[in-house]
Amino acid sequence: FTIIKKMPYDRQNTTMKKFGMCPECSKEYNDPSDRRFHAQPNACKLCGPTLSLTDKNGNMIICSDPVYEASELLHKGKIIGIKSLGGFQIACDATNDYSVMQLRKKKKRPSKPFAIMFRDSKMASAYYKLNKAQIQSLKSPGAPVLLVKKNPGTAARHISDRVSGFNNYEGIMIAYTPLHHLLFKNIDVPLVMTSGNVSEEPIASENNEAINKLGGICDYFLTNNRDIFSKYDDSVIRIIGNREASIRRARGYAPYPIKIECDAGKNPVLATGAQEKNTFCLLYSNFAIISQHLGDMDNAETVHFFKDTLENYMKIFGLPGLRMVVHDCHPGYATTDFAKSFMPSAQKLAVQHHKAHIASVIAENRLLNDMKNDFIGFAWDGTGYGDDGKIWGSEVFTVNRKLEFKRISHLAEKVLPGGEATIKNPYRMSLVYLYNFWKKVICSPADLKSADLKIDFNRYVYNEFPHYKEIIPLLEMQLVTRQIETGFNSPLTTSMGRLFDAVSSLLNLIHVSTYEGEAAVRLEMAASGTTGKQYTLCLVENNNELIIDDFHLFNQIVADIKNNIAVSIISSKFHNSLAHLILHTCRIHREKSGIDTVLLSGGVFQNHLLLTKTARILKKEGFKVYSNNKVPVNDGGISLGQAFIAAVAQDCKNKI
């Protein structure tokens, strides 16, 4: 897929066109009895692509065997940019602390885990306890990055702690191209194998592009002269209940179509997806064709990548003009701007973010015809533009067969002081919750024994939680407090992701996030998993909605900290509480309406501990539980939900 320019799939329509076949290869290609008959990329070392080794400035390193030389450089601790199948990867020795730290420093990636490549599953099994399903996934044609639990002490040589840091899981894969296999003929250690990009930009795919963008990261480049037409990053999955669950859907999985229950007809529907972890979806007939992971649409490079990839898909799949273009409700998203201006003749439809999350579960599990009752859907994540213009993120819906949604529950509304600044700085969200605690408990006349106990908020935070004195200057504390009190530049939110941020900061796990979801990951990793205890829940009915009082939950965590309860226990109780919150909400609505089918989607459910715990207790109580597997539960699955809602809304009556 990375070499095809257009259909039909013939050599002249691929990037292999420039390589004229030698007589021997030509004979194979034209012989119907040969296994290479009409194998479009057929080539050999005489007539096909050639490898080159260069320094970081692109100067050629003269050597007889570039692969062997690159292997030696990796052994010496160097960082190598490797032109792989769908773009450049950056490799170094995963057992070398210094090399990994240099890569982190140069790539400006202080804590997000790196993926690791092994020669084969046997080599990987020396470092991790892998079950049958995990080995099967590693060895599958998709050859994904697989999240597995760390197993310290198994191998003779340990993976550097700098590869994944505090995380209890590591992403591993095995060699999946001939070039990788050739490297591992000379290498006996696992390699960090991470995307060849800067920040959130798409991976580099051209040689000059890689040298210009990655020259400050890599010491050398192992390149070739086979052009890449479509960029493809590695797919990331984990095994849940012996099934693959997609976290990033790309090489080896996209654009394999997903069959849906509704026939959208011969004029396709385009859904432009979310702002973050973007994919787009083309709905054609009864198939959803979802793009590979494109990235965050916050920079011009990714927007350009989006447009090029869409054009390529339209050509390859021979799709006629679009009937409808679907986009997110957020007026400021790049995907919204694109949708409104793309193909003016096509109908345009806005779909709310969290409704698309839930619809994606219905679409991929083909639930419209299989289920008799309606659904209860939990869409929990960090950010999504709500129907009321506020920032949603803890939404619970009932959903009927026409994909009509009714919001029935969510967290209490609270301010997001400084907006984007709070998303990147979890300590600011913690201050929002602490301010509520201080106002209700510390400043409550009923709890004051003397006037001397009346202290201002700043002094209270610094005295009771000393770690904040080290990280929050008094001036910023006063600014945030003022924003909380006045709401200035502070939109209202019901985000579940921000609750995770606040608790993670309160427990002194993290205060500044270096990548999306880091605070939630740290909180999950801190849980002991040994306690069955939970915090008491408080739900208040308001205008036919159940408002979840997360301040009540947070205040109990404050009390546990004051009682010196271990962070691991507090984190476990927090996760237990959220799982039972879902169960309690489902019980209430089953009693009212008889609904017993529960859908779980949104980035919060990437949390393996929360997802598995929730599914287990729901099933024990007789609920049917569904989540995303074929598409990511995060925003990478949004485009499927958008397209499916559009198709159903247009009265697609031809059920499959």
CSV table of N, CA and C in Angstrom, one decimal, residues 520-614:
chain,number,residue,atom,x,y,z
A,520,ALA,N,-3.1,10.4,33.5
A,520,ALA,CA,-3.9,9.2,33.7
A,520,ALA,C,-3.2,7.9,33.7
A,521,VAL,N,-2.2,7.9,32.8
A,521,VAL,CA,-1.3,6.7,32.7
A,521,VAL,C,-0.6,6.5,34.0
A,522,ARG,N,0.0,7.6,34.6
A,522,ARG,CA,0.7,7.5,35.8
A,522,ARG,C,-0.2,7.0,37.0
A,523,LEU,N,-1.4,7.5,37.0
A,523,LEU,CA,-2.3,7.1,38.0
A,523,LEU,C,-2.7,5.6,37.9
A,524,GLU,N,-2.9,5.1,36.7
A,524,GLU,CA,-3.2,3.7,36.5
A,524,GLU,C,-2.0,2.9,36.9
A,525,MET,N,-0.8,3.3,36.6
A,525,MET,CA,0.4,2.5,36.9
A,525,MET,C,0.7,2.5,38.4
A,526,ALA,N,0.2,3.5,39.1
A,526,ALA,CA,0.4,3.5,40.6
A,526,ALA,C,-0.5,2.6,41.3
A,527,ALA,N,-1.6,2.1,40.7
A,527,ALA,CA,-2.6,1.3,41.4
A,527,ALA,C,-2.0,0.0,41.8
A,528,SER,N,-2.3,-0.5,43.0
A,528,SER,CA,-1.8,-1.8,43.5
A,528,SER,C,-2.6,-2.9,43.0
A,529,GLY,N,-3.9,-2.7,42.8
A,529,GLY,CA,-4.8,-3.7,42.3
A,529,GLY,C,-5.1,-4.8,43.4
A,530,THR,N,-4.7,-4.5,44.6
A,530,THR,CA,-4.9,-5.5,45.7
A,530,THR,C,-6.1,-5.2,46.6
A,531,THR,N,-6.7,-4.0,46.5
A,531,THR,CA,-7.8,-3.7,47.3
A,531,THR,C,-9.1,-3.7,46.6
A,532,GLY,N,-10.1,-4.1,47.3
A,532,GLY,CA,-11.5,-4.1,46.7
A,532,GLY,C,-12.3,-2.9,47.2
A,533,LYS,N,-11.6,-2.1,48.0
A,533,LYS,CA,-12.3,-0.9,48.6
A,533,LYS,C,-12.6,0.2,47.6
A,534,GLN,N,-13.6,1.0,47.9
A,534,GLN,CA,-13.9,2.1,47.0
A,534,GLN,C,-14.4,3.3,47.8
A,535,TYR,N,-14.5,4.4,47.2
A,535,TYR,CA,-15.0,5.6,47.8
A,535,TYR,C,-16.6,5.6,47.7
A,536,THR,N,-17.3,6.3,48.5
A,536,THR,CA,-18.7,6.4,48.4
A,536,THR,C,-19.0,7.4,47.2
A,537,LEU,N,-20.1,7.1,46.6
A,537,LEU,CA,-20.5,7.8,45.4
A,537,LEU,C,-21.7,8.8,45.7
A,538,CYS,N,-21.8,9.9,45.0
A,538,CYS,CA,-22.9,10.8,45.3
A,538,CYS,C,-23.4,11.3,43.9
A,539,LEU,N,-24.6,10.9,43.6
A,539,LEU,CA,-25.2,11.3,42.3
A,539,LEU,C,-26.5,12.1,42.7
A,540,VAL,N,-26.7,13.3,42.0
A,540,VAL,CA,-27.8,14.2,42.3
A,540,VAL,C,-28.6,14.3,41.0
A,541,GLU,N,-29.9,14.1,41.1
A,541,GLU,CA,-30.7,14.3,40.0
A,541,GLU,C,-31.1,15.8,39.7
A,542,ASN,N,-30.9,16.2,38.5
A,542,ASN,CA,-31.1,17.6,38.1
A,542,ASN,C,-31.6,17.6,36.7
A,543,ASN,N,-32.8,18.1,36.5
A,543,ASN,CA,-33.4,18.2,35.1
A,543,ASN,C,-33.4,16.9,34.4
A,544,ASN,N,-33.7,15.8,35.0
A,544,ASN,CA,-33.7,14.4,34.5
A,544,ASN,C,-32.4,13.9,34.1
A,545,GLU,N,-31.3,14.5,34.7
A,545,GLU,CA,-30.0,14.0,34.5
A,545,GLU,C,-29.4,13.7,35.9
A,546,LEU,N,-28.5,12.6,35.9
A,546,LEU,CA,-27.8,12.3,37.1
A,546,LEU,C,-26.5,13.0,37.1
A,547,ILE,N,-26.3,13.9,38.0
A,547,ILE,CA,-25.0,14.7,38.1
A,547,ILE,C,-24.1,13.9,39.0
A,548,ILE,N,-23.0,13.6,38.6
A,548,ILE,CA,-22.0,12.8,39.4
A,548,ILE,C,-21.2,13.8,40.2
A,549,ASP,N,-21.2,13.8,41.5
A,549,ASP,CA,-20.5,14.7,42.3
A,549,ASP,C,-19.1,14.2,42.5
A,550,ASP,N,-18.2,14.6,41.6
A,550,ASP,CA,-16.8,14.2,41.7
A,550,ASP,C,-16.1,15.0,42.7
A,551,PHE,N,-16.6,16.1,43.1
A,551,PHE,CA,-16.0,16.8,44.3
A,551,PHE,C,-16.1,16.0,45.5
A,552,HIS,N,-17.2,15.3,45.7
A,552,HIS,CA,-17.4,14.4,46.8
A,552,HIS,C,-16.3,13.3,46.8
A,553,LEU,N,-16.1,12.7,45.6
A,553,LEU,CA,-15.1,11.7,45.4
A,553,LEU,C,-13.7,12.2,45.8
A,554,PHE,N,-13.4,13.4,45.2
A,554,PHE,CA,-12.0,14.0,45.4
A,554,PHE,C,-11.8,14.3,46.9
A,555,ASN,N,-12.8,14.8,47.6
A,555,ASN,CA,-12.7,15.1,49.0
A,555,ASN,C,-12.3,13.9,49.9
A,556,GLN,N,-12.8,12.8,49.5
A,556,GLN,CA,-12.4,11.5,50.2
A,556,GLN,C,-11.0,11.2,50.0
A,557,ILE,N,-10.5,11.5,48.8
A,557,ILE,CA,-9.1,11.2,48.5
A,557,ILE,C,-8.2,12.2,49.3
A,558,VAL,N,-8.6,13.4,49.5
A,558,VAL,CA,-7.9,14.3,50.4
A,558,VAL,C,-7.8,13.8,51.8
A,559,ALA,N,-8.9,13.2,52.2
A,559,ALA,CA,-9.0,12.7,53.6
A,559,ALA,C,-8.0,11.5,53.7
A,560,ASP,N,-7.9,10.6,52.7
A,560,ASP,CA,-7.0,9.5,52.7
A,560,ASP,C,-5.6,10.0,52.8
A,561,ILE,N,-5.3,11.0,52.0
A,561,ILE,CA,-3.9,11.5,52.1
A,561,ILE,C,-3.6,12.0,53.5
A,562,LYS,N,-4.5,12.7,54.1
A,562,LYS,CA,-4.3,13.2,55.5
A,562,LYS,C,-4.1,12.0,56.5
A,563,ASN,N,-4.7,10.9,56.1
A,563,ASN,CA,-4.6,9.7,57.0
A,563,ASN,C,-3.4,8.8,56.6
A,564,ASN,N,-2.5,9.3,55.7
A,564,ASN,CA,-1.3,8.6,55.3
A,564,ASN,C,-1.6,7.3,54.6
A,565,ILE,N,-2.7,7.2,53.9
A,565,ILE,CA,-3.0,6.0,53.1
A,565,ILE,C,-2.1,6.0,51.9
A,566,ALA,N,-1.5,4.8,51.5
A,566,ALA,CA,-0.6,4.7,50.4
A,566,ALA,C,-1.2,5.1,49.1
A,567,VAL,N,-0.3,5.7,48.3
A,567,VAL,CA,-0.7,6.2,47.0
A,567,VAL,C,-1.3,5.0,46.1
A,568,SER,N,-0.7,3.8,46.2
A,568,SER,CA,-1.2,2.7,45.5
A,568,SER,C,-2.6,2.3,45.9
A,569,ILE,N,-2.9,2.4,47.1
A,569,ILE,CA,-4.2,2.0,47.6
A,569,ILE,C,-5.2,3.1,47.2
A,570,ILE,N,-4.9,4.4,47.3
A,570,ILE,CA,-5.7,5.5,46.8
A,570,ILE,C,-6.1,5.3,45.4
A,571,SER,N,-5.1,5.0,44.5
A,571,SER,CA,-5.3,4.9,43.1
A,571,SER,C,-6.2,3.7,42.8
A,572,SER,N,-6.0,2.6,43.5
A,572,SER,CA,-6.9,1.4,43.4
A,572,SER,C,-8.3,1.8,43.7
A,573,LYS,N,-8.5,2.5,44.9
A,573,LYS,CA,-9.9,2.8,45.3
A,573,LYS,C,-10.5,3.8,44.3
A,574,PHE,N,-9.7,4.7,43.7
A,574,PHE,CA,-10.3,5.6,42.7
A,574,PHE,C,-10.8,4.8,41.5
A,575,HIS,N,-10.0,3.9,41.0
A,575,HIS,CA,-10.4,3.1,39.8
A,575,HIS,C,-11.6,2.2,40.2
A,576,ASN,N,-11.6,1.6,41.4
A,576,ASN,CA,-12.8,0.8,41.8
A,576,ASN,C,-14.0,1.7,41.8
A,577,SER,N,-13.9,2.9,42.3
A,577,SER,CA,-15.0,3.8,42.4
A,577,SER,C,-15.6,4.1,41.1
A,578,LEU,N,-14.8,4.4,40.1
A,578,LEU,CA,-15.3,4.7,38.8
A,578,LEU,C,-16.0,3.5,38.1
A,579,ALA,N,-15.4,2.3,38.3
A,579,ALA,CA,-16.0,1.1,37.8
A,579,ALA,C,-17.4,0.9,38.4
A,580,HIS,N,-17.5,1.1,39.7
A,580,HIS,CA,-18.8,0.9,40.4
A,580,HIS,C,-19.8,2.1,40.1
A,581,LEU,N,-19.2,3.3,39.8
A,581,LEU,CA,-20.1,4.4,39.3
A,581,LEU,C,-20.8,4.0,38.0
A,582,ILE,N,-20.1,3.4,37.1
A,582,ILE,CA,-20.7,2.9,35.9
A,582,ILE,C,-21.7,1.8,36.2
A,583,LEU,N,-21.4,0.9,37.0
A,583,LEU,CA,-22.3,-0.2,37.4
A,583,LEU,C,-23.6,0.4,38.0
A,584,HIS,N,-23.4,1.4,39.0
A,584,HIS,CA,-24.5,2.0,39.7
A,584,HIS,C,-25.4,2.7,38.7
A,585,THR,N,-24.8,3.5,37.8
A,585,THR,CA,-25.6,4.2,36.8
A,585,THR,C,-26.4,3.3,35.9
A,586,CYS,N,-25.8,2.2,35.5
A,586,CYS,CA,-26.5,1.2,34.7
A,586,CYS,C,-27.6,0.5,35.4
A,587,ARG,N,-27.4,0.2,36.7
A,587,ARG,CA,-28.5,-0.4,37.5
A,587,ARG,C,-29.7,0.6,37.5
A,588,ILE,N,-29.5,1.8,37.8
A,588,ILE,CA,-30.6,2.8,37.8
A,588,ILE,C,-31.4,2.8,36.6
A,589,HIS,N,-30.7,2.8,35.4
A,589,HIS,CA,-31.4,3.0,34.1
A,589,HIS,C,-32.0,1.6,33.7
A,590,ARG,N,-31.4,0.5,34.1
A,590,ARG,CA,-32.1,-0.8,33.8
A,590,ARG,C,-33.4,-0.9,34.5
A,591,GLU,N,-33.4,-0.4,35.8
A,591,GLU,CA,-34.7,-0.4,36.5
A,591,GLU,C,-35.7,0.5,35.9
A,592,LYS,N,-35.3,1.6,35.3
A,592,LYS,CA,-36.2,2.5,34.7
A,592,LYS,C,-36.7,2.1,33.3
A,593,SER,N,-35.8,1.5,32.5
A,593,SER,CA,-36.1,1.3,31.1
A,593,SER,C,-35.8,-0.1,30.6
A,594,GLY,N,-35.2,-0.9,31.4
A,594,GLY,CA,-34.9,-2.3,31.0
A,594,GLY,C,-33.7,-2.5,30.2
A,595,ILE,N,-33.0,-1.4,29.9
A,595,ILE,CA,-31.8,-1.4,29.1
A,595,ILE,C,-30.7,-2.2,29.8
A,596,ASP,N,-30.1,-3.2,29.1
A,596,ASP,CA,-29.1,-4.1,29.7
A,596,ASP,C,-27.8,-4.2,28.8
A,597,THR,N,-27.7,-3.3,27.8
A,597,THR,CA,-26.5,-3.3,26.9
A,597,THR,C,-25.8,-2.1,27.1
A,598,VAL,N,-24.5,-2.2,27.4
A,598,VAL,CA,-23.6,-1.1,27.8
A,598,VAL,C,-22.5,-0.9,26.8
A,599,LEU,N,-22.3,0.3,26.4
A,599,LEU,CA,-21.2,0.6,25.4
A,599,LEU,C,-20.2,1.5,26.1
A,600,LEU,N,-18.9,1.2,26.0
A,600,LEU,CA,-17.8,2.0,26.6
A,600,LEU,C,-16.9,2.5,25.5
A,601,SER,N,-16.7,3.8,25.5
A,601,SER,CA,-15.8,4.3,24.5
A,601,SER,C,-15.2,5.7,25.0
A,602,GLY,N,-14.1,6.1,24.3
A,602,GLY,CA,-13.4,7.3,24.7
A,602,GLY,C,-12.1,7.0,25.3
A,603,GLY,N,-11.2,8.0,25.2
A,603,GLY,CA,-9.8,7.8,25.6
A,603,GLY,C,-9.6,7.3,27.0
A,604,VAL,N,-10.5,7.6,27.9
A,604,VAL,CA,-10.3,7.1,29.3
A,604,VAL,C,-10.3,5.6,29.4
A,605,PHE,N,-11.0,4.9,28.4
A,605,PHE,CA,-11.1,3.5,28.5
A,605,PHE,C,-9.9,2.8,27.8
A,606,GLN,N,-8.9,3.6,27.4
A,606,GLN,CA,-7.6,3.0,27.1
A,606,GLN,C,-7.0,2.5,28.4
A,607,ASN,N,-7.5,3.0,29.5
A,607,ASN,CA,-7.0,2.5,30.8
A,607,ASN,C,-7.4,1.1,31.0
A,608,HIS,N,-6.4,0.2,30.9
A,608,HIS,CA,-6.7,-1.3,30.9
A,608,HIS,C,-7.3,-1.7,32.3
A,609,LEU,N,-6.8,-1.1,33.4
A,609,LEU,CA,-7.3,-1.5,34.7
A,609,LEU,C,-8.8,-1.1,34.8
A,610,LEU,N,-9.2,0.1,34.4
A,610,LEU,CA,-10.6,0.5,34.5
A,610,LEU,C,-11.5,-0.3,33.5
A,611,LEU,N,-11.0,-0.5,32.3
A,611,LEU,CA,-11.9,-1.2,31.3
A,611,LEU,C,-12.2,-2.6,31.7
A,612,THR,N,-11.1,-3.3,32.1
A,612,THR,CA,-11.3,-4.7,32.5
A,612,THR,C,-12.1,-4.9,33.8
A,613,LYS,N,-11.9,-4.0,34.7
A,613,LYS,CA,-12.6,-4.1,36.0
A,613,LYS,C,-14.1,-3.7,35.7
A,614,THR,N,-14.4,-2.7,34.9
A,614,THR,CA,-15.7,-2.3,34.6
A,614,THR,C,-16.5,-3.4,33.9
